[in-house]
Short mmCIF file of C-alpha atoms in Angstrom, two decimals:
data_model
loop_
_atom_site.label_atom_id
_atom_site.label_comp_id
_atom_site.label_asym_id
_atom_site.label_seq_id
_atom_site.Cartn_x
_atom_site.Cartn_y
_atom_site.Cartn_z
CA MET B 1 -42.65 27.49 8.34
CA SER B 2 -39.26 26.95 9.02
CA THR B 3 -36.79 29.71 10.49
CA ARG B 4 -33.68 27.46 9.41
CA GLY B 5 -31.38 30.30 7.30
CA PRO B 6 -30.10 29.03 3.94
CA SER B 7 -28.39 25.40 4.49
CA ARG B 8 -24.86 25.52 4.45
CA PRO B 9 -22.46 23.14 2.17
CA GLN B 10 -22.17 19.36 2.70
CA ARG B 11 -19.03 18.87 4.28
CA PRO B 12 -17.19 15.35 5.59
CA ARG B 13 -18.45 14.29 8.09
CA PRO B 14 -16.22 12.32 11.59
CA ASP B 15 -16.85 8.60 11.21
CA THR B 16 -18.84 8.12 14.64
CA SER B 17 -18.85 4.25 14.07
CA HIS B 18 -17.25 3.28 17.02
CA LEU B 19 -19.24 5.39 18.99
CA SER B 20 -22.52 4.23 20.96
CA ALA B 21 -26.07 3.96 19.59
CA GLN B 22 -26.63 7.07 22.31
CA ALA B 23 -23.50 8.90 21.69
CA GLN B 24 -24.29 8.19 17.77
CA ALA B 25 -28.09 9.80 17.90
CA ARG B 26 -26.75 13.03 20.48
CA ILE B 27 -24.01 13.97 17.57
CA ARG B 28 -26.64 13.40 14.86
CA ALA B 29 -29.24 15.89 16.82
CA MET B 30 -26.14 18.54 17.87
CA ARG B 31 -25.42 18.32 14.10
CA GLU B 32 -29.16 19.04 12.90
CA ILE B 33 -29.30 22.19 15.06
CA ASP B 34 -25.45 23.38 13.86
CA TRP B 35 -23.08 21.81 11.79
CA ASP B 36 -20.55 23.80 13.61
CA ALA B 37 -21.28 22.35 16.94
CA SER B 38 -18.34 22.52 19.22
CA ASP B 39 -15.14 20.21 19.43
CA GLU B 40 -16.21 20.16 23.78
CA ALA B 41 -19.96 19.37 22.60
CA PHE B 42 -18.88 16.34 20.95
CA ALA B 43 -16.45 15.14 23.13
CA ALA B 44 -19.32 16.03 26.00
CA ALA B 45 -22.00 13.46 23.84
CA GLY B 46 -19.51 10.22 24.51
CA ARG B 47 -18.71 11.17 27.86
CA PRO B 48 -19.19 9.19 30.65
CA GLY B 49 -22.55 10.88 32.54
CA THR B 50 -24.21 11.86 29.84
CA GLY B 51 -26.76 9.19 29.11
CA ASP B 52 -23.82 6.84 27.55
CA HIS B 53 -23.71 4.30 30.78
CA GLY B 54 -19.93 5.35 31.15
CA GLN B 55 -18.55 4.20 28.05
CA GLY B 56 -16.37 7.72 26.79
CA ASP B 57 -16.10 9.35 23.51
CA HIS B 58 -15.72 5.80 21.84
CA GLY B 59 -17.96 3.93 23.25
CA HIS B 60 -15.83 0.80 24.46
CA ASP B 61 -13.45 1.60 28.25
CA GLY B 62 -10.84 -0.23 26.99
CA ASP B 63 -10.23 2.04 24.20
CA ARG B 64 -10.02 5.18 26.34
CA ASP B 65 -6.64 6.76 26.50
CA ASN B 66 -4.59 7.62 29.12
CA LEU B 67 -3.30 10.89 27.94
CA THR B 68 -4.12 14.14 29.94
CA ASP B 69 -5.13 17.06 28.56
CA VAL B 70 -2.46 20.50 28.37
CA PRO B 71 -3.83 23.30 30.32
CA GLY B 72 -5.00 25.75 27.68
CA GLY B 73 -3.52 23.15 25.04
CA VAL B 74 -5.27 23.12 21.73
CA ARG B 75 -7.55 20.91 20.25
CA LEU B 76 -5.94 18.29 18.84
CA GLN B 77 -7.92 18.53 15.24
CA LYS B 78 -6.92 21.76 15.11
CA VAL B 79 -3.07 21.12 15.41
CA LEU B 80 -3.37 18.29 13.17
CA ALA B 81 -5.45 20.79 10.55
CA ALA B 82 -3.03 23.53 11.09
CA ALA B 83 -0.21 21.55 10.45
CA GLY B 84 -1.89 20.69 7.06
CA VAL B 85 -2.75 17.16 7.49
CA GLY B 86 -6.23 18.02 6.22
CA SER B 87 -9.78 20.09 7.22
CA ARG B 88 -10.47 19.94 10.63
CA ARG B 89 -13.80 17.60 10.06
CA TYR B 90 -11.35 14.99 8.42
CA CYS B 91 -8.76 14.92 11.28
CA GLU B 92 -11.62 14.17 13.27
CA GLU B 93 -12.33 11.39 10.96
CA LEU B 94 -8.82 10.36 11.65
CA ILE B 95 -8.52 10.70 15.36
CA GLY B 96 -11.59 8.84 16.04
CA ALA B 97 -10.74 5.66 13.44
CA GLY B 98 -7.22 5.99 15.95
CA ARG B 99 -5.20 6.81 13.40
CA VAL B 100 -3.50 9.77 15.36
CA GLN B 101 -0.75 9.19 18.32
CA VAL B 102 0.43 11.89 20.80
CA ASP B 103 3.21 10.81 22.46
CA GLY B 104 2.77 7.28 21.89
CA GLN B 105 -0.95 7.12 22.98
CA THR B 106 -3.29 6.47 20.45
CA VAL B 107 -6.27 9.40 21.15
CA ARG B 108 -9.91 9.07 20.33
CA ARG B 109 -10.80 11.91 21.82
CA PHE B 110 -12.80 15.27 19.28
CA GLY B 111 -11.57 17.53 22.49
CA ALA B 112 -8.45 16.45 23.71
CA ARG B 113 -6.00 19.57 23.99
CA VAL B 114 -2.20 19.46 23.11
CA ASP B 115 0.95 20.92 23.25
CA PRO B 116 2.69 21.09 19.63
CA GLU B 117 5.51 22.98 21.04
CA THR B 118 6.61 20.11 22.98
CA GLN B 119 4.40 17.10 22.55
CA LEU B 120 5.22 14.68 19.45
CA ILE B 121 2.17 13.92 17.48
CA ARG B 122 2.01 11.27 14.49
CA VAL B 123 -0.52 10.35 11.94
CA ASP B 124 -0.78 6.58 10.97
CA GLY B 125 2.92 6.50 12.56
CA LYS B 126 4.44 9.56 10.88
CA ARG B 127 5.36 12.15 12.78
CA ILE B 128 3.53 15.52 11.91
CA PRO B 129 5.34 19.21 11.77
CA ALA B 130 3.20 20.61 14.55
CA ARG B 131 4.99 23.40 15.99
CA GLN B 132 4.65 26.38 14.13
CA ASP B 133 7.60 28.35 14.65
CA VAL B 134 9.45 25.63 12.11
CA VAL B 135 10.39 26.25 8.66
CA TYR B 136 10.82 23.66 5.56
CA LEU B 137 11.30 24.38 2.53
CA ALA B 138 13.00 23.23 -0.96
CA PHE B 139 14.75 25.49 -3.21
CA ASN B 140 15.87 24.92 -6.85
CA LYS B 141 19.68 26.28 -6.90
CA PRO B 142 20.40 27.86 -9.83
CA ALA B 143 24.28 27.24 -10.57
CA LYS B 144 26.80 29.87 -10.18
CA VAL B 145 25.23 30.32 -6.30
CA LEU B 146 27.58 29.26 -3.42
CA THR B 147 25.72 27.22 -0.73
CA ALA B 148 25.89 29.21 2.20
CA MET B 149 24.13 32.59 3.85
CA SER B 150 26.79 34.70 3.22
CA ASP B 151 30.06 35.43 1.07
CA ASP B 152 32.60 38.35 2.36
CA ARG B 153 33.55 37.99 -1.84
CA GLY B 154 30.78 38.94 -2.48
CA ARG B 155 29.16 36.21 -4.93
CA ALA B 156 25.49 34.95 -5.26
CA THR B 157 24.28 32.79 -1.74
CA ILE B 158 20.84 31.06 -1.62
CA THR B 159 20.17 34.39 1.14
CA ASP B 160 19.87 36.44 -1.92
CA PHE B 161 16.90 34.18 -3.08
CA LEU B 162 14.99 33.96 0.19
CA GLY B 163 13.77 37.61 0.08
CA ASP B 164 12.64 39.23 3.71
CA ARG B 165 12.40 35.76 5.62
CA GLY B 166 12.95 36.14 9.16
CA GLU B 167 13.76 32.69 10.02
CA ARG B 168 17.33 31.50 10.51
CA LEU B 169 17.67 28.80 8.02
CA PHE B 170 20.18 25.62 7.79
CA HIS B 171 20.67 24.45 4.64
CA VAL B 172 20.73 20.34 4.42
CA GLY B 173 23.98 19.61 2.80
CA ARG B 174 25.54 21.16 -0.26
CA LEU B 175 25.72 21.96 -3.87
CA ASP B 176 28.72 22.68 -5.36
CA TYR B 177 28.73 26.00 -6.91
CA ASP B 178 28.20 24.77 -10.34
CA THR B 179 25.46 22.12 -9.60
CA GLU B 180 22.33 23.32 -10.22
CA GLY B 181 18.76 21.55 -8.32
CA LEU B 182 17.27 20.86 -4.94
CA MET B 183 18.06 21.87 -1.66
CA LEU B 184 16.33 21.55 1.37
CA LEU B 185 16.18 24.48 3.69
CA THR B 186 14.81 24.77 7.56
CA ASN B 187 15.13 25.90 10.68
CA ASP B 188 14.60 22.03 11.98
CA GLY B 189 18.28 21.68 13.63
CA GLU B 190 17.99 18.25 14.43
CA LEU B 191 16.47 17.05 11.29
CA ALA B 192 18.58 19.51 8.77
CA HIS B 193 22.02 17.50 11.11
CA ARG B 194 20.42 13.63 10.47
CA LEU B 195 19.46 14.75 7.13
CA ALA B 196 23.11 15.31 5.99
CA HIS B 197 24.47 12.92 8.11
CA PRO B 198 25.96 9.54 6.10
CA SER B 199 24.69 7.29 8.91
CA TYR B 200 21.03 7.60 7.93
CA GLU B 201 21.94 7.39 4.12
CA VAL B 202 19.16 9.57 2.94
CA ALA B 203 18.90 8.56 -1.27
CA LYS B 204 20.14 11.39 -2.81
CA THR B 205 19.39 11.55 -7.35
CA TYR B 206 20.73 13.26 -10.20
CA ILE B 207 20.53 14.04 -13.97
CA ALA B 208 24.08 14.41 -15.21
CA GLU B 209 25.03 15.51 -18.99
CA VAL B 210 28.18 13.68 -20.32
CA PRO B 211 29.52 12.24 -23.78
CA GLY B 212 28.57 9.71 -24.94
CA PRO B 213 27.96 6.89 -25.82
CA VAL B 214 27.30 5.31 -22.84
CA PRO B 215 27.93 1.36 -22.62
CA LYS B 216 25.21 -0.52 -21.18
CA SER B 217 27.49 -2.05 -18.91
CA LEU B 218 28.07 0.98 -16.88
CA GLY B 219 25.59 0.54 -15.00
CA GLN B 220 26.79 -2.41 -13.46
CA THR B 221 30.25 -1.16 -13.07
CA LEU B 222 28.87 1.55 -10.89
CA ALA B 223 26.36 -0.41 -8.73
CA ARG B 224 29.61 -2.94 -7.80
CA GLY B 225 31.26 0.25 -6.96
CA VAL B 226 34.44 2.56 -7.71
CA GLU B 227 37.66 3.56 -6.48
CA LEU B 228 38.01 6.69 -5.79
CA ASP B 229 40.93 8.61 -3.65
CA ASP B 230 38.94 8.43 -0.95
CA GLY B 231 37.07 5.52 -0.78
CA MET B 232 35.17 3.20 -2.55
CA ALA B 233 32.10 5.09 -4.11
CA VAL B 234 28.84 2.78 -5.35
CA ALA B 235 25.50 4.09 -7.12
CA ASP B 236 22.25 2.86 -5.87
CA LYS B 237 20.49 3.18 -9.03
CA PHE B 238 21.58 4.14 -12.41
CA ARG B 239 19.57 4.95 -16.01
CA VAL B 240 20.47 6.49 -19.55
CA ILE B 241 17.59 8.88 -19.56
CA ALA B 242 18.83 9.77 -23.81
CA GLN B 243 21.78 9.85 -25.96
CA SER B 244 22.33 11.16 -28.85
CA GLY B 245 25.80 11.16 -30.65
CA ALA B 246 28.44 12.17 -28.32
CA ARG B 247 26.23 13.36 -25.73
CA ALA B 248 24.14 11.56 -23.31
CA GLN B 249 22.05 12.30 -19.90
CA VAL B 250 21.91 10.02 -17.17
CA GLU B 251 20.00 9.92 -13.89
CA ILE B 252 22.01 8.37 -11.10
CA THR B 253 21.06 7.55 -7.45
CA LEU B 254 23.63 7.66 -4.16
CA HIS B 255 22.81 7.71 -0.65
CA GLU B 256 26.32 9.55 0.43
CA GLY B 257 27.41 12.77 0.27
CA ARG B 258 31.04 13.18 -0.08
CA LYS B 259 32.60 16.45 -2.07
CA HIS B 260 31.79 16.56 -5.85
CA ILE B 261 31.07 12.64 -5.01
CA VAL B 262 28.73 12.37 -8.54
CA ARG B 263 31.34 14.57 -10.52
CA ARG B 264 34.12 12.59 -9.78
CA LEU B 265 32.62 8.65 -10.10
CA LEU B 266 31.54 9.85 -13.62
CA ALA B 267 35.01 10.95 -14.58
CA GLU B 268 36.66 7.72 -12.97
CA VAL B 269 34.36 5.63 -15.83
CA GLY B 270 35.11 8.20 -18.32
CA HIS B 271 32.03 10.14 -18.61
CA PRO B 272 32.82 13.52 -17.18
CA VAL B 273 29.73 15.81 -16.74
CA SER B 274 29.09 19.07 -18.11
CA ARG B 275 25.88 20.25 -16.38
CA LEU B 276 24.58 18.67 -13.24
CA VAL B 277 21.27 18.74 -11.37
CA ARG B 278 20.17 17.00 -8.19
CA THR B 279 16.06 16.50 -8.59
CA ASP B 280 15.23 14.16 -5.35
CA VAL B 281 16.63 14.04 -1.74
CA GLY B 282 14.91 11.60 -0.14
CA PRO B 283 11.21 11.82 -0.78
CA VAL B 284 11.29 14.97 -1.56
CA ARG B 285 11.36 15.48 -5.45
CA LEU B 286 12.51 19.01 -7.77
CA GLY B 287 9.35 18.38 -9.75
CA ARG B 288 8.10 21.62 -11.76
CA LEU B 289 10.16 24.15 -9.64
CA ARG B 290 11.88 27.33 -11.49
CA PRO B 291 15.51 27.97 -10.72
CA GLY B 292 16.05 30.62 -7.76
CA ALA B 293 12.44 29.59 -6.82
CA THR B 294 11.08 28.28 -3.16
CA ARG B 295 8.19 26.02 -2.21
CA ASP B 296 6.59 24.92 1.45
CA LEU B 297 7.29 21.29 1.96
CA THR B 298 4.32 19.37 2.48
CA THR B 299 3.08 17.46 6.03
CA LYS B 300 3.46 14.16 3.37
CA GLU B 301 6.96 15.09 2.45
CA ILE B 302 8.21 16.33 6.26
CA GLY B 303 6.76 13.16 7.45
CA GLU B 304 8.58 11.12 5.44
CA LEU B 305 11.95 13.27 6.18
CA TYR B 306 11.36 12.64 9.72
CA ALA B 307 10.31 8.82 9.64
CA ALA B 308 13.67 8.35 6.85
CA VAL B 309 16.17 9.57 10.05
CA GLY B 310 14.33 8.16 13.00
CA LEU B 311 12.46 11.17 14.56
#
């Protein structure tokens, strides 16, 4: 009569195809005994001296990394899971498949220990937010809110919508007082600086309400560039979303952030803006986020922001 308890729900298992037959057999036996076998046990299953003829964690001496484990560090798959990459089991699969790099070195050991505070960790070449003290938020700024954390004239500011958050957050770039829409907030100073710097040319997309009708040739005019008081302004993309009679709604994308650039550009071509909403900053989209609300950026969004500014 079996003495085993109720069966546990089936979970995705890490890919072990890169291990030798002996190592795979040991891991299968471990899973039959305890689905939640420790990471050290997994690492030991393919370690030299455990019957795998010195082939290491992944069955080939040439594949073993030279990364030194950090004393007292955190297991790599736990760091990945905490960063939102996926479940611990899925993160083990990523490691086993050679898709994870630490400080530029591919790591395949399930039990590798790292320091998320100081080491650079990437999945599929994209950096992940491993530090637990760093915050990345999307904020839907309402109109008549100042892009600042305080105001001596008593006007509403971003801080009024953040509740009791204890972090010192930076707003990435600015939206003018009457403009609505997506802003990024973070305490990652280097990322915030690069995203706001014009040399990185991070694209930003807006929806504007303007007088209609809008001629079909306007997109070509904006793409060629329009001379403003402080130099040429060029739209990367432009399209008419809708128009009826004397009103139109257009979408425009630019990769620069000069003051009031969208309003000045559209006014210069005869279509002054009555309402302006920013919908995208690089890979991050406003989506259904309600005015005045915030949300955490996803790991994918953060990784793509890092990549956009060369981090």
